[in-house]
Amino acid sequence: MKLQFKHQKFQADAAKAVVDVFAGQPYLTPTYMIDRGSETRLTDTDEEFTGWANQKLIPALTDDMILERIRKIQRANQIKPSDKLEGRYNLTIEMETGVGKTYTYIKTMYELNKAYGWSKFIVVVPSVAIREGVFKSFQITQEHFAEEYGKKIRFFIYNSARLTEIDRFASDSNINVMIINSQAFNAKGKDARRIYMKLDEFRSRRPIDIIAKTNPVLIIDEPQSVEGKQTKERLKEFHPILTLRYSATHKSDSIYNMIYRLDALEAYNKKLVKKIAVKGISASGTTATEGFVFLESINVSGANPTATIRFDVKGKTGVRQVSRTVNEGFNLYDQSGQLEEYKNGYTISRIDARDDHIEFLNGKKLFLGDIMGSIDEEQIRRIQIHETIVSHIERERQLFHKGIKVLSLFFIDEVAKYKQYDEAGQPVNGIYADMFEEEYKAVIENYQREFGDDDYIRYLDAISANSTHAGYFSVDKKGKLTDGKIDKKEKTSDDVSAYDLIMKNKELLLDRDPKRSPVRFIFSHSALREGWDNPNVFQICTLKQSTSEVRKRQEVGRGLRLCVNEDGDRMDTGVLGNEVHNINVLTVIASESYDSFAKGLQSEIAEAVAYRPKTVTAELFKGREISDDKGNTQVIDDDLAQAIYEDMISNGYIKRGQLTDKYYEDKANNEIKVAEEVADSAPAVIEIIESIYDEKAIQPEDARKNNVELKVDDKKLAMPEFKALWEKINSKSVYVVDFETDELIKNAINALNSKLRVQKIFYKIESGSMEGIDSKEALEKGEAMKKNESATETRTFTANKSVKYDLIGKLVAETGLTRKDIVRIMTGIEPAVFGQYQYNPEEFILKSAQLINEQKATAIIEHITYHALDDHYGTEVFTEPTIKGKLNVNAMKAQKHLYDHIVYDSTNEHDFATELDTNKAVAVYVKLPNGFYISTPVGKYNPDWAIAFYEGEVKHIYFIAETKGSMSSMQLRDIEKGKIHCAKEHFKAISSDNVVYDVVDSYSSLWEIISK
């Protein structure tokens, strides 16, 4: 099979943009004498050493002319015009992954040669993967371009062991291209030094000198990965006449005179790439019995390295996973809320950035991306494989009669999980290969046959489960698959053997004959991502935990190219019309939830999507403030905005909402005309017009500057009213409770039997797709992807027997009851209820304690007595803690509060504080910090507010308030009601009738109480 290529307008436009910058440069092909070196032979002729160089720009093409050409091209392509030339000459072209970037710059080479005679080009790439891919692109497009231009490009990969290629590069008059990866001239090592050395086998000449003499055009593929500070200096030694930079993701600080842009938004909406769909898989519930730890990243800065880990934490309602950046000495047992799974030696003893691992005191090691103790990880991988096969079969059946081969790509992080070798050296399946074959057979056996499926069924029957998958990995000297050498920084491989295999079989994989090419499912190392660009990849599945190193856009990028049929014809809009995105759908089977992956992917795409200039309409001016030359200001109203807009149209400054060349010509000559009504404010009006290219002009205010840290007002702390209030409420107390134990045990058993439900683990599979991208803002808000459907699968697990739990002791600690009472409760509940313990011990303990405490709270309400102690709280409960909030989000400025601001938890609290702050009867008040609490049998209780009123204004001067959204006692949980009752008894004991405590839902209900 041979891939077919066709002319596409956007690729021609990109090439034309480059050529047009140098319009006026004549077609010239200058020659020169190549340095013959030290070993001149009698057989050497002048013809052999005649070099062909690129003609430098003629003096008549001044920098000002070039800059004006660039600006004109930029305006036509809706790119912000450059302020200046970024060197002589640097041009940037942005092209989304999958639209044919390499094809485009090959076409540009031909066009530059056709227009100006330039024939020497060097393509600089960041890695072996991209180098091999570029080389393959030159091979498969050679005949296509030869038909169009009547000549072929001579291309080769730079190799310091084959230096005769460089002499041919310089001496050949045809178009010559050298492909070189940046390490060959930039990195340390033997090969890097040779390009700058006088070599005996190269007639004592330096290769770099021979190359530089040709004045090549440099083409940098993925400059964001190529151009470090050192590389930029090295590139100058090639003496390029012009440098072109091509990428989908240019660094914002390295965009040099961008002249063409086809970013993700435009490529997606023009249907130049596949539609993206996502299947997310997430586990809900955890046994919390396996010592779960996932090493997300090792972070290196000026100080000691830190690690970002994910682990289990015990919360109020169950166990959840959190992510934390930690140092050596971090104790997971303490930080997890003392989960038993982390009790034995789970303190980080070592963080090693050299090979990216952490070690615990118990000797266990975890390397970057590794996960330990997750009981559900293997099951999630199996579900991912299953869902990939299901998606594959659905897509394959749809496209079978259209002659399109469907491929699915699995990325894994370790070859052993796919292929292993026995003692005799024979290959055997790894765990993922076994999983795949089991799930593939199950899917095929359950396949629902439909009318007209006969040919497809015969196709399926002709391919066995073990022949339809293959591994593409590095190969060692013995022919065995291996992980190869992985670049620790880039997380990529530079093993040529793996890329050879991928590239050589590119067309074979597209063959639909089940005998010649039965492989439809491919397993490859995640470090080989960059090498994959097969157009018929319809499913991508990464069988590893998602990490911060792996960009979701990079993951998706391997399958974005539009597919081809069995004749090699690309299935684009020219063939399919509006059906392109019904046929070309890339489904990513993610290793995380749909919401998490979709949000992350959209955020990454948004980062790369360029800001579009605003359309010039009357709305641009409406509501904007302008000032005249005397400093007088006015706000532009509807009528004035319309007058400015219509005047611009009549002056020829606007066409279809875009600024015209006439506008820029008049601006350059300081001859801009504005509406008569704003003639004295012309500079201000022009500034508004220019803001169409200013992304910051419409960006929202940075919310981070609204962060506040509360400060105690020392004057209020010293107020007589506050001192008097504090003296009356700062006593501590002790309680005595006496209740009927048998009644409590009976009620606790009934509550557990009726209400205790321990969550089992279940998996949720959700899917959605991106039908189109309305704007950058839609991506930033996560609105471009729409969720379609979800399904839930339940899996039951039992706890790890190696983790020993003291069930009785834990419940004693949580409830305060005796061991004898807890034993009576546990032996009294139904066997099926107690049986839930095996699935999830931690959640069983948490929920059991909660239900027992609720019954305990009910029992103690009528039987508790408080006594004041001699011990008191000091004012350090206000001065020591750090309290932070965000203005207008959960914080507000205050006048009568003990602190300069208030941090509130709800709208109800915000409204209550606002009333307190503005009421003249209030002297001072404070939202009590967590350090001020009352001990109760069902846990610590922290009242909300302490308020001091001016004497004579109200009946009750000192008030402790608890604000609740509802006053109905039925809507307050038993534990909450118990704590409130205890608080009332506490304040009675410490302050007689001087302090009133009550629950209120608003300031008006408070006023009713204090006024009685």
PDB file of C-alpha atoms in Angstrom, residues 15 26 51 431 481 691 776 786 829 849 945 980:
ATOM      1  CA  ALA A  15       4.450  28.260   2.241  1.00  0.00           C
ATOM      2  CA  PRO A  26      15.973  37.773  -7.572  1.00  0.00           C
ATOM      3  CA  GLY A  51      29.978  24.779  -4.142  1.00  0.00           C
ATOM      4  CA  ILE A 431       0.225  -9.534  32.431  1.00  0.00           C
ATOM      5  CA  LEU A 481      12.323  -6.680  23.511  1.00  0.00           C
ATOM      6  CA  SER A 691      -6.505  47.107  21.923  1.00  0.00           C
ATOM      7  CA  LYS A 776     -10.360  29.944  23.788  1.00  0.00           C
ATOM      8  CA  LYS A 786     -19.687  17.427  26.312  1.00  0.00           C
ATOM      9  CA  ILE A 829     -25.809  -6.415  65.179  1.00  0.00           C
ATOM     10  CA  ALA A 849     -18.580   5.324  65.408  1.00  0.00           C
ATOM     11  CA  TRP A 945     -19.889  34.252  67.436  1.00  0.00           C
ATOM     12  CA  ILE A 980     -25.697  22.764  71.202  1.00  0.00           C
TER      13      ILE A 980
END
